[in-house]
XYZ file of C-alpha atoms in Angstrom:
105
model
C 0.000 0.000 0.000
C 1.220 3.484 -0.752
C 0.737 6.009 1.984
C 1.631 9.627 2.483
C 3.189 10.863 5.679
C 1.908 14.339 6.429
C 4.665 15.696 8.642
C 2.859 18.182 10.871
C -0.803 18.121 11.864
C -2.184 20.527 14.469
C -5.171 19.685 16.699
C -7.746 21.437 14.477
C -6.449 19.722 11.348
C -6.457 16.367 13.124
C -10.064 16.878 14.279
C -11.100 17.657 10.698
C -9.228 14.577 9.459
C -10.934 12.348 12.065
C -14.362 13.679 11.075
C -13.687 13.006 7.410
C -12.311 9.521 8.137
C -14.990 8.638 10.704
C -15.839 5.485 8.739
C -12.418 4.053 9.539
C -10.619 2.823 12.621
C -7.364 4.671 13.289
C -4.365 2.476 14.087
C -0.700 3.125 14.827
C 1.847 1.765 12.365
C 5.199 0.587 13.801
C 8.165 2.284 12.121
C 9.677 -1.121 11.333
C 6.657 -1.948 9.150
C 7.249 1.034 6.867
C 9.565 0.660 3.889
C 10.626 4.007 2.434
C 11.099 4.291 -1.310
C 14.604 5.538 -0.657
C 16.434 3.808 2.212
C 18.259 7.106 2.845
C 14.912 8.397 4.193
C 14.880 5.820 7.036
C 16.443 8.274 9.536
C 13.936 10.972 8.591
C 11.078 8.543 9.048
C 12.247 7.388 12.466
C 12.333 11.000 13.721
C 8.553 11.163 13.239
C 6.580 11.125 16.509
C 3.744 8.865 15.419
C 2.479 7.227 12.242
C -1.242 6.496 12.002
C -3.339 4.971 9.263
C -7.014 4.214 8.839
C -8.450 0.797 8.295
C -11.967 -0.489 7.814
C -14.427 -1.850 5.325
C -17.139 0.808 5.440
C -16.779 3.810 3.188
C -19.025 6.668 2.215
C -19.469 6.372 -1.566
C -20.473 10.036 -1.869
C -17.229 11.432 -0.433
C -15.120 13.300 -2.934
C -11.558 14.463 -2.327
C -11.232 17.872 -0.656
C -8.963 20.060 -2.842
C -6.958 21.414 0.104
C -6.441 17.894 1.448
C -5.356 16.686 -2.000
C -2.867 19.550 -2.171
C -1.478 18.576 1.266
C -1.193 14.922 0.227
C 0.552 15.741 -3.052
C 2.951 18.133 -1.323
C 3.678 15.556 1.379
C 4.167 12.806 -1.200
C 6.651 15.048 -2.995
C 8.650 15.369 0.223
C 9.488 11.661 -0.159
C 10.690 12.043 -3.753
C 9.305 12.445 -7.240
C 9.111 8.677 -7.836
C 6.970 8.204 -4.732
C 4.738 11.147 -5.640
C 4.187 9.790 -9.161
C 3.385 6.307 -7.831
C 1.037 7.804 -5.235
C -0.871 9.713 -7.930
C -1.049 6.643 -10.167
C -2.231 4.301 -7.406
C -4.768 6.583 -5.713
C -8.321 5.933 -6.853
C -11.320 8.200 -6.309
C -14.978 7.212 -6.108
C -15.650 9.104 -9.345
C -12.811 7.294 -11.138
C -10.985 10.583 -11.811
C -7.268 11.040 -11.182
C -6.629 12.549 -7.766
C -4.760 15.422 -9.433
C -8.086 16.712 -10.839
C -9.081 17.691 -7.306
C -6.196 20.088 -6.648
C -6.984 23.666 -5.704
């Protein structure tokens, strides 16, 4: 699975994220379970305080990507290298079947 690490999330942003992802259960991901695209990024990754991901089977089929959130994800993906960002864009599906890049601000 591709995932994007968003480096800094304040309390208000986290509350908004939790509301949007309310269909999912939030779980912590051990650093040892994450394989960076570039092994040179391992030290950067391990300096992160906490890595969380959502998991669950229920989804809201009417949810569309929020342009500001898409922009944050694309910027964060780019922080891990162009190859990762390109793979993230290619592997991220939307309910409408459009590329995620069509939802940028």
